[in-house]
Short mmCIF file of C-alpha atoms in Angstrom, two decimals:
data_model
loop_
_atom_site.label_atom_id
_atom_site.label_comp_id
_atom_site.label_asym_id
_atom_site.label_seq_id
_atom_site.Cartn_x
_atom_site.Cartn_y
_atom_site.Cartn_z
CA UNK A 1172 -23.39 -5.13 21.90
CA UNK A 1173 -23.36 -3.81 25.43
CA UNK A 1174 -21.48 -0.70 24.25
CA UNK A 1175 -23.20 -0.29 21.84
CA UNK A 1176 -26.66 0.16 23.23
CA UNK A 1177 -24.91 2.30 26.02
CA UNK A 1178 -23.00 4.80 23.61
CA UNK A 1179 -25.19 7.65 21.91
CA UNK A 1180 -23.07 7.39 19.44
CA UNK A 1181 -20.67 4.93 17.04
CA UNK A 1182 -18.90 5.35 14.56
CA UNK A 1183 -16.91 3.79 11.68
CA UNK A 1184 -13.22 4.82 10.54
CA UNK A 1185 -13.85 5.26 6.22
CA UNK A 1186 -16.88 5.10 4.52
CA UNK A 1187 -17.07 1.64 3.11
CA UNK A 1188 -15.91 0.55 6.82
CA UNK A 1189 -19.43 2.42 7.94
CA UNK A 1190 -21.15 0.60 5.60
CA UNK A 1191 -19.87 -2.53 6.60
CA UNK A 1192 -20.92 -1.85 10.13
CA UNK A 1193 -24.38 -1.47 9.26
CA UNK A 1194 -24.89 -4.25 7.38
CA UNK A 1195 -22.43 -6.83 8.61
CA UNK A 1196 -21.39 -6.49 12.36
CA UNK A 1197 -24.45 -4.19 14.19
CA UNK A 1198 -26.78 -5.11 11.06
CA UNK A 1199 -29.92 -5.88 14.08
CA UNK A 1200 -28.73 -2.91 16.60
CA UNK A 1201 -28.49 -0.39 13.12
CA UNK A 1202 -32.02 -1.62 12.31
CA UNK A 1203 -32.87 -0.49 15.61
CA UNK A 1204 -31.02 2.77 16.59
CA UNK A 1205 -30.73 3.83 12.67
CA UNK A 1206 -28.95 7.10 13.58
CA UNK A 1207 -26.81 6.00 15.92
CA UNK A 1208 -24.18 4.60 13.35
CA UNK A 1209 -22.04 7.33 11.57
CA UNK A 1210 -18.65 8.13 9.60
CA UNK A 1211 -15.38 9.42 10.83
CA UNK A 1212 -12.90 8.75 8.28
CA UNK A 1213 -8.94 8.46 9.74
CA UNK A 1214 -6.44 10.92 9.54
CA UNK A 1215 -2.70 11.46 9.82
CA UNK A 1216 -0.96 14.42 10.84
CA UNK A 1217 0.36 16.68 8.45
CA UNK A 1218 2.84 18.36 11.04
CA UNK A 1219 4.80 14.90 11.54
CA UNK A 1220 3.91 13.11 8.15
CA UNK A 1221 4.61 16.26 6.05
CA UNK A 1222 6.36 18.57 7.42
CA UNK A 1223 8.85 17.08 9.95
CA UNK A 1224 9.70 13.70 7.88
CA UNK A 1225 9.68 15.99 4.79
CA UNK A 1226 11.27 19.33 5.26
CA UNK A 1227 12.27 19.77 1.42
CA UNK A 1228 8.93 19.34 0.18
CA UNK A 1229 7.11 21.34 2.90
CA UNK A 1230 10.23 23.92 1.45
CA UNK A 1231 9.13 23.53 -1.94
CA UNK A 1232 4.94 23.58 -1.44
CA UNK A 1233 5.22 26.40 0.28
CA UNK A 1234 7.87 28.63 -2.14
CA UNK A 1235 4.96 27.64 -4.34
CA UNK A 1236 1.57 28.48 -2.33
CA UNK A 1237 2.70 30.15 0.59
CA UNK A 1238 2.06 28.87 4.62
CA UNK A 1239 -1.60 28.36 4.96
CA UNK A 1240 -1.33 24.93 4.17
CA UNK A 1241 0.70 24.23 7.78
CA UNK A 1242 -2.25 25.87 9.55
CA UNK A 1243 -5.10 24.26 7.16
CA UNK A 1244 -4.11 21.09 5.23
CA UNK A 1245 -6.70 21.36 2.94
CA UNK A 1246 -5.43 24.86 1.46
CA UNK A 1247 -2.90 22.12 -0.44
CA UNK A 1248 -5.99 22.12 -3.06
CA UNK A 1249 -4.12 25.03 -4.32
CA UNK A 1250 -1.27 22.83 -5.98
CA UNK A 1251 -4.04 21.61 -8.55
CA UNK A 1252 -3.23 25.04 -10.56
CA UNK A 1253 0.37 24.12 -10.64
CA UNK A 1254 0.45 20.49 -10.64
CA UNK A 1255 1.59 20.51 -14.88
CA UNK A 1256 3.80 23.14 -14.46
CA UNK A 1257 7.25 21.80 -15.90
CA UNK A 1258 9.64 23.83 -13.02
CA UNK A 1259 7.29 22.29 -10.04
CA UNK A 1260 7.27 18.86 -11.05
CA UNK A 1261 10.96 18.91 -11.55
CA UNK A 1262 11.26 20.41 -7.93
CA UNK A 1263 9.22 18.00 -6.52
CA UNK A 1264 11.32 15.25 -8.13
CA UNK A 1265 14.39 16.32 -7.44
CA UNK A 1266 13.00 15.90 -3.81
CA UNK A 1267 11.49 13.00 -4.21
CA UNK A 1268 15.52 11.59 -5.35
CA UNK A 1269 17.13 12.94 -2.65
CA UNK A 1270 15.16 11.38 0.34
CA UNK A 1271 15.46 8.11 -2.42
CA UNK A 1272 19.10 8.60 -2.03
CA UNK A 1273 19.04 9.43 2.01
CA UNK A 1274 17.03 6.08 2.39
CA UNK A 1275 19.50 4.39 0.41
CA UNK A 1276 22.50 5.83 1.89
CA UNK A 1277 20.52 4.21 5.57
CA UNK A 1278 19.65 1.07 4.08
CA UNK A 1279 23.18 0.60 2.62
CA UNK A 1280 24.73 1.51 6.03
CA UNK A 1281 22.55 -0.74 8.25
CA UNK A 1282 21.85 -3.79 5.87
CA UNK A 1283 24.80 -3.70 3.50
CA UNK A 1284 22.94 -3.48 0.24
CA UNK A 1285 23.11 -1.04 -2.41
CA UNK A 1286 20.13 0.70 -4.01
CA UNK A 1287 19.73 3.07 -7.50
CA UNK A 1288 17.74 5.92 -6.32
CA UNK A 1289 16.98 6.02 -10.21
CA UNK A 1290 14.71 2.90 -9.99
CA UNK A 1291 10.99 3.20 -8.68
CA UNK A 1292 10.89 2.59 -4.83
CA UNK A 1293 7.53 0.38 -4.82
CA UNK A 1294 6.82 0.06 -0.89
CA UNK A 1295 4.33 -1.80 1.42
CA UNK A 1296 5.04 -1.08 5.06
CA UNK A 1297 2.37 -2.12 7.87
CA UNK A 1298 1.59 -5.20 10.32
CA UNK A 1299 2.13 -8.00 8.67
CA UNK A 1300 -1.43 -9.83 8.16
CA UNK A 1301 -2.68 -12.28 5.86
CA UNK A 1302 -5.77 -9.97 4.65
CA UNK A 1303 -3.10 -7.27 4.14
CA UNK A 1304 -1.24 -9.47 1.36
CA UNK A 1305 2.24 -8.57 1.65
CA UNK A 1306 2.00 -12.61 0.44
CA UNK A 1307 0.30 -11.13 -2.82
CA UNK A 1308 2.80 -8.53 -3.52
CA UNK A 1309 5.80 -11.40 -2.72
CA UNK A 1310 4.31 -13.99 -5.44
CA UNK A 1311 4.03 -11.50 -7.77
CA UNK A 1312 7.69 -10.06 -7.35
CA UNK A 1313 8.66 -13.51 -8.35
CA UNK A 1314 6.62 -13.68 -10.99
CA UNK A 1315 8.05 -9.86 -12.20
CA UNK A 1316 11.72 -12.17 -11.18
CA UNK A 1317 10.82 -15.15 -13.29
CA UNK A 1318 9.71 -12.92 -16.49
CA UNK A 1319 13.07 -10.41 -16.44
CA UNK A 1320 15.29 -13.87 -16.44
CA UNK A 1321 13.32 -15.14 -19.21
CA UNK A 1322 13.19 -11.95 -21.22
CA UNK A 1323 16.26 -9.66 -20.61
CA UNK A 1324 15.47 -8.56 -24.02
CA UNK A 1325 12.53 -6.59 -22.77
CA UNK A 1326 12.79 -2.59 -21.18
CA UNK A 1327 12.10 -3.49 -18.24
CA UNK A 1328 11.92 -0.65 -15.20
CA UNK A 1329 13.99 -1.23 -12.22
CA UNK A 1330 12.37 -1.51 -8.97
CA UNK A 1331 13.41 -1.96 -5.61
CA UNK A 1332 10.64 -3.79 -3.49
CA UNK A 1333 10.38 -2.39 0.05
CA UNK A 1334 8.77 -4.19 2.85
CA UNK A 1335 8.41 -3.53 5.94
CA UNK A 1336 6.47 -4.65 8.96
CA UNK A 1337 6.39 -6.73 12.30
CA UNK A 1338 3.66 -10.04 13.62
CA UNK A 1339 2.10 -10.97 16.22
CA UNK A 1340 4.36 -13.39 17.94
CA UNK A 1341 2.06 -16.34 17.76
CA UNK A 1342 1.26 -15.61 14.59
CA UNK A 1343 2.44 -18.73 11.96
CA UNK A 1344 1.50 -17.48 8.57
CA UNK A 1345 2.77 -13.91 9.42
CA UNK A 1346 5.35 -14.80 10.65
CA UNK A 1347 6.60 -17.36 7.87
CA UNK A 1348 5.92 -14.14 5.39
CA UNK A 1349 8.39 -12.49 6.63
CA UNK A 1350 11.05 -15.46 6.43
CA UNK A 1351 9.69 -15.71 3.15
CA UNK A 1352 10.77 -12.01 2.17
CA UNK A 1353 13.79 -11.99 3.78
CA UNK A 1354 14.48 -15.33 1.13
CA UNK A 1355 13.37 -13.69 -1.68
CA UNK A 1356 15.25 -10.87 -1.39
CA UNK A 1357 18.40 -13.39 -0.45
CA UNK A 1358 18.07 -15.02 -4.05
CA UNK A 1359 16.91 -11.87 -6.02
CA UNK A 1360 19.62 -9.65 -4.90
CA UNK A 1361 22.72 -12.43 -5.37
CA UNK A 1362 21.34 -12.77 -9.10
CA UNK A 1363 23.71 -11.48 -11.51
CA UNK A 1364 20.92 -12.73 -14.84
CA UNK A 1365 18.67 -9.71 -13.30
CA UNK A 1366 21.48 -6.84 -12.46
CA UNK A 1367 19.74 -3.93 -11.32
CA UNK A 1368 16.43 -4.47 -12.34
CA UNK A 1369 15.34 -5.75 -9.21
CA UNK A 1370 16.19 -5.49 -5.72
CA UNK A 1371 14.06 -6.77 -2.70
CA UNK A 1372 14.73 -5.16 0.85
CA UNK A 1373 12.77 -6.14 3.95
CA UNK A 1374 13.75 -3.48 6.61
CA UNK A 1375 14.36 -4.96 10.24
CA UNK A 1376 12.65 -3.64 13.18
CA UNK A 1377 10.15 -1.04 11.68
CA UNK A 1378 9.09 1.88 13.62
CA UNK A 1379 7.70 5.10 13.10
CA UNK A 1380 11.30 6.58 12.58
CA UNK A 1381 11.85 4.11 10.14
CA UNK A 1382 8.71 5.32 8.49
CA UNK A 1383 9.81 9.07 8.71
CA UNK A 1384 12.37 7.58 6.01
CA UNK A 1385 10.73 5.40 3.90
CA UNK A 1386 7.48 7.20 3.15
CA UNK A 1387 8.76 10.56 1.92
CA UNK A 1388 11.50 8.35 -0.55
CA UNK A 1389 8.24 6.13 -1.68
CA UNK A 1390 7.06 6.32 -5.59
CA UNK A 1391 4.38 3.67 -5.04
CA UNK A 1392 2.52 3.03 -2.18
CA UNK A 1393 1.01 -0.82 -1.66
CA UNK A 1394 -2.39 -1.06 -0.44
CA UNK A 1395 -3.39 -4.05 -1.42
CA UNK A 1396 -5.65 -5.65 1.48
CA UNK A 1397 -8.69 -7.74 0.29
CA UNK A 1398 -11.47 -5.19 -0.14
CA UNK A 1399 -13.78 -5.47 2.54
CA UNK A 1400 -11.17 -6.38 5.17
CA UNK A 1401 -8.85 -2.87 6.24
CA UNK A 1402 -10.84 -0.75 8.51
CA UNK A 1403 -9.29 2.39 7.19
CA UNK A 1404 -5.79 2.71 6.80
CA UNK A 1405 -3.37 5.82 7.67
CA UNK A 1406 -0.27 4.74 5.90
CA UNK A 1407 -2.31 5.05 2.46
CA UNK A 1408 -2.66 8.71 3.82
CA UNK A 1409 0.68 9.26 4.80
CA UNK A 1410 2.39 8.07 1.70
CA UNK A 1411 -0.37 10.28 -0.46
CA UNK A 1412 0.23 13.21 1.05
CA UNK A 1413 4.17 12.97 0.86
CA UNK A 1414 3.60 12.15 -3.57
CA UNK A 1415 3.72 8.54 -3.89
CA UNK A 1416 1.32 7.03 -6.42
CA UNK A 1417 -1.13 4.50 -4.45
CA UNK A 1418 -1.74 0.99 -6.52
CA UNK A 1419 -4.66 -0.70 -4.47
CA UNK A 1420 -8.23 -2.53 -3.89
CA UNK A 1421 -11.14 -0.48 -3.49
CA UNK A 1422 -10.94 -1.35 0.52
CA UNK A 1423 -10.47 1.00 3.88
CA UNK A 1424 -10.11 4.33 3.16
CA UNK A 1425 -8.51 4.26 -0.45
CA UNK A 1426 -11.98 4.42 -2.08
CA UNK A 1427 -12.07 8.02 -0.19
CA UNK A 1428 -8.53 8.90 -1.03
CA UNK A 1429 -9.35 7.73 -4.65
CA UNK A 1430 -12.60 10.06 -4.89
CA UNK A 1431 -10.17 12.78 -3.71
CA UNK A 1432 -7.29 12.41 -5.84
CA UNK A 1433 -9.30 11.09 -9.61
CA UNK A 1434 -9.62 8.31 -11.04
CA UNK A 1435 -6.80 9.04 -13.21
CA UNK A 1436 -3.92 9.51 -10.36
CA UNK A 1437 -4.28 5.99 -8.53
CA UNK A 1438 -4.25 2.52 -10.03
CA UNK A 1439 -7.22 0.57 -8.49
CA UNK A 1440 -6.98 -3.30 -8.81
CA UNK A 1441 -8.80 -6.33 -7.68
CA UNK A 1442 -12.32 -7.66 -6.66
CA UNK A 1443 -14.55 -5.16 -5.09
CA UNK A 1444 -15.91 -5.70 -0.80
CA UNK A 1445 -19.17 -6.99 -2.39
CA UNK A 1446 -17.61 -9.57 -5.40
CA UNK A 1447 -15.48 -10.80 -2.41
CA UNK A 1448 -18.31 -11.91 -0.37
CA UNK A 1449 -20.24 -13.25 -3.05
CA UNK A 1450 -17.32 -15.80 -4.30
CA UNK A 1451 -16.78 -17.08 -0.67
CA UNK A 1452 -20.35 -17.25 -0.70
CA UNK A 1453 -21.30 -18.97 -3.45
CA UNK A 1454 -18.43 -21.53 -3.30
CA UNK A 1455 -14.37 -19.88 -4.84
CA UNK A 1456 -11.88 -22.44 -6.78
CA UNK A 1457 -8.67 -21.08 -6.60
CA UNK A 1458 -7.00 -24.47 -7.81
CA UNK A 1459 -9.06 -23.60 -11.11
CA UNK A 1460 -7.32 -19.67 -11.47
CA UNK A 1461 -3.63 -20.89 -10.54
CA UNK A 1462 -4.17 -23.57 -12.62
CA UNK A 1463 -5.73 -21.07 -15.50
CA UNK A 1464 -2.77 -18.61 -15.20
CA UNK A 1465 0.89 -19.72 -16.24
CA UNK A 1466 2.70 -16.93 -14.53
CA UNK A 1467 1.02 -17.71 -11.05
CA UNK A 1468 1.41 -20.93 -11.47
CA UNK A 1469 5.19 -20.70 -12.19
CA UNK A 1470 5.38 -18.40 -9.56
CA UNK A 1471 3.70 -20.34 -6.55
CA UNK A 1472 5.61 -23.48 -8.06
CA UNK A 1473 8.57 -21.87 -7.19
CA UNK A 1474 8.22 -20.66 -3.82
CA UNK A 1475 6.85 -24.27 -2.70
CA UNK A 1476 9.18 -26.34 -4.59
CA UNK A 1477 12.03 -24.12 -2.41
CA UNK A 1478 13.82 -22.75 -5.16
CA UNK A 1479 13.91 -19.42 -2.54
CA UNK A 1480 14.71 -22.12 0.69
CA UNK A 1481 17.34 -24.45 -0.32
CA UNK A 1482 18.29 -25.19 2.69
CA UNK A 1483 14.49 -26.30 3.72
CA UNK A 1484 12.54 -26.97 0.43
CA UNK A 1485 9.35 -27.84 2.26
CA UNK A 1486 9.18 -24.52 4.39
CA UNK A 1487 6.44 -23.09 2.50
CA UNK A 1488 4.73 -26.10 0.97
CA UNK A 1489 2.02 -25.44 3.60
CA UNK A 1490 1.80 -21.84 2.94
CA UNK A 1491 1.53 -22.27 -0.99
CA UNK A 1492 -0.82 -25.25 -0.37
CA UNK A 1493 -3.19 -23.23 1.76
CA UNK A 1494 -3.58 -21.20 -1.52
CA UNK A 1495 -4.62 -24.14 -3.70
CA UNK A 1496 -7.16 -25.09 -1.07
CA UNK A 1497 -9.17 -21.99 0.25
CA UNK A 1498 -7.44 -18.60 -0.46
CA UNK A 1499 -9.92 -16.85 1.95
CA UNK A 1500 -7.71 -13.83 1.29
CA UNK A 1501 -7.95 -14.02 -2.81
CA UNK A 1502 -4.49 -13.78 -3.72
CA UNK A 1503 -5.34 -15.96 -6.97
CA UNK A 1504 -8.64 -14.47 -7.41
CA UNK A 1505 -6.68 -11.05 -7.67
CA UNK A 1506 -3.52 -12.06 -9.32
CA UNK A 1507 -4.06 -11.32 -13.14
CA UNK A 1508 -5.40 -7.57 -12.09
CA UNK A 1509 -2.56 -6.76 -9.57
CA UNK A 1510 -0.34 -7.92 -12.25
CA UNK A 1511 -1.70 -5.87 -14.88
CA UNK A 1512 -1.92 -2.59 -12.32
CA UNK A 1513 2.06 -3.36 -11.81
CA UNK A 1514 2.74 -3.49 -15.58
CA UNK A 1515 0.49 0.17 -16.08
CA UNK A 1516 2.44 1.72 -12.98
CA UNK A 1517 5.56 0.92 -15.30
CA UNK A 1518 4.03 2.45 -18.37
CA UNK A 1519 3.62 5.75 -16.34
CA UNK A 1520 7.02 5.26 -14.86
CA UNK A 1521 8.42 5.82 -18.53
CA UNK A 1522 6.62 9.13 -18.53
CA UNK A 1523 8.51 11.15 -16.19
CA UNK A 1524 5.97 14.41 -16.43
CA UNK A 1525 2.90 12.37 -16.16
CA UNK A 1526 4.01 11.03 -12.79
CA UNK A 1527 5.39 14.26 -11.42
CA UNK A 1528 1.65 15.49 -11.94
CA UNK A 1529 0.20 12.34 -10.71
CA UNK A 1530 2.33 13.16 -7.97
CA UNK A 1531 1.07 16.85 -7.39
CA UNK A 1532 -2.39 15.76 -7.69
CA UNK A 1533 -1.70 13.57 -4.61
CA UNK A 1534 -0.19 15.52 -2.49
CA UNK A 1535 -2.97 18.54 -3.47
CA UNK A 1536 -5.75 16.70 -2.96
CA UNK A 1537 -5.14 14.48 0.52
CA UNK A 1538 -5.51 17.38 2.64
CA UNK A 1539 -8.72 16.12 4.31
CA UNK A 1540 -7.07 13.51 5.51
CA UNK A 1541 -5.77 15.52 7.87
CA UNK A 1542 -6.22 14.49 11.65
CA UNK A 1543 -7.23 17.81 12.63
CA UNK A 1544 -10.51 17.53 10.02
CA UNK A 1545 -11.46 14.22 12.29
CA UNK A 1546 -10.54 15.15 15.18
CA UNK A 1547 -12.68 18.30 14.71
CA UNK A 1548 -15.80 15.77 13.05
CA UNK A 1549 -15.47 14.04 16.27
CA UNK A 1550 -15.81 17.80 18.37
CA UNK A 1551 -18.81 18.51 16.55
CA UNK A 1552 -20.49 15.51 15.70
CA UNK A 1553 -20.25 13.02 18.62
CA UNK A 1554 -18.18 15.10 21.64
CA UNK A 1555 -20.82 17.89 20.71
CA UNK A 1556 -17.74 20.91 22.21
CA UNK A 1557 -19.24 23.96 21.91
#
């Protein structure tokens, strides 16, 4: 509060973060200093999340538009006129494969296991966090587990789950996540019944190196937090900009990158920042949903039965129960839709030329997420350089 009444000026990180301030956090002080509160959406760098962890597509964008794109990021815009042309899209995939196989080749080498750069690389890689809900993404990679062993009859598309991500080091819940995906992967992975349909990975010790790998090799980007919770987000940003198709809430800064990109090249899931607050307002069951939905059911069943932790069968009873009895983080309120979102990312999967210009129409259109647009918002707007 202090701070507050002492700055000129404050601001929030994405729009619906800005919001939030003023009606949530500094809802008195905003009715008070009503200018004081404005916008100054995140951004990445292009010269370290393009064009140094990405050299062959910064090659190919700029065979295609020329340089002014690694002076002015938002001169990508000019991909939009190519972004169904047939020769492009299969340049920017054959790209996309070979930092696939380079991430594979790494993985391989420093975790023994063996990847198809062929199957989509579907990735969530940040601090691991309850309201983040790499817990979300795990229950519903055993549900995806559960379904392929019942019905190998089906086309299924591979996938290779990605996470990656450190705790805080008091941090239980966070912490057990992890040890979760780490014995997910340990059962998935050994299962013959599945072959390569689906592989689960969790990276050790991510960094930003680590991240100058994975996010270029990326088809689908995770950013799945409950809406209402993620200031902003970069990594949403970073992955966008190198052609990886976002599936997420409406939360942080992916309502901005989905106004950028169209409706039609990101797959939005999940309750909305203002249904959130209304169900823990108004009193949420989640007993009733997982109870409602077989496949969640089956699913949460058979992480806290310890069909992933033989050797410990009640490690996540507590973390499954904690589900059943408050959820603040909706993971069953938002089950069925992130399900669903999974199942239409597959459909576009199967239609190779439809994702290579979903994938143009990312990379063309998240050039104002560029840090030097912010930083230069922040020169004009609150530093006032002249």
């Amino acid at each position: 509060n202090l701070a507050f009444v002492g700055a000129h000026s404050v601001n929030g990180v994405a729009a619906l973060h800005t919001e939030l301030m003023k009606e949530t956090v500094f809802a008195d002080l905003h009715t008070l200093y009503p200018t004081r509160i404005n916008n100054k959406t995140n951004g990445v760098t292009p010269r370290r999340w393009l064009q140094q962890c990405n050299p062959g597509l910064t090659r190919v964008i700029r065979e295609a538009i020329g340089d002014g794109f690694i002076q002015d990021a938002e001169k990508l815009s000019a991909l939009n006129d190519l972004a169904t042309d047939t020769q492009l899209g299969e340049r920017v995939a054959e790209v996309k494969r070979a930092n696939k196989v380079a991430l594979a080749e790494h993985l391989k080498a420093t975790m023994g296991i063996r990847l198809n750069p062929d199957a989509l690389f579907d990735v969530q890689i940040k601090r691991i966090h309850e309201y983040k809900r790499q817990l979300l993404n795990l229950i519903e990679t055993v549900a995806l587990y559960d379904q392929i062993r019942s019905h190998p009859e089906r086309d299924w598309v591979p996938r290779v789950k990605i996470f990656g991500g450190k705790a805080a080091s008091s941090y239980h819940n966070a912490k057990l996540v992890i040890k979760l995906a780490n014995d997910i992967a340990r059962r998935v992975n050994s299962d013959p019944s599945v072959g390569g349909l689906l592989k689960v990975v969790f990276v050790p010790n991510y960094n930003v190196s680590l991240a100058e790998k994975i996010i270029p090799a990326a088809d689908l980007s995770e950013q799945i937090s409950t809406a209402g919770m993620e200031a902003s987000g970069t990594g949403n940003m970073k992955f966008a900009l190198n052609g990886a198709l976002t599936i997420g809430t409406l939360d942080g800064a992916n309502v901005e990158i989905k106004d950028k990109v169209g409706d039609e090249n990101i797959v939005i899931f999940g309750l909305t920042a203002e249904e959130v607050a209304e169900r823990r307002a108004n009193g949420y069951d989640p007993r009733a949903i997982i109870e409602g939905s077989r496949e969640l059911g089956q699913a949460l069943s058979m992480i806290a039965s310890g069909v992933f932790s033989p050797d410990d069968r009640d490690r996540y009873a507590g973390l499954i129960g904690g589900l059943y009895e408050h959820d603040w983080f909706m993971c069953a309120a938002d089950f069925e839709s992130y399900a669903e979102a999974q199942r239409a990312v597959d459909a576009r999967w199967r239609d190779p030329a439809a994702w290579r210009t979903c994938a143009i129409r990312n990379i063309a259109n998240v050039g104002w997420f560029s840090s030097d647009r912010t930083i230069g918002e922040y020169a004009k707007d609150i530093w006032k350089v002249t």
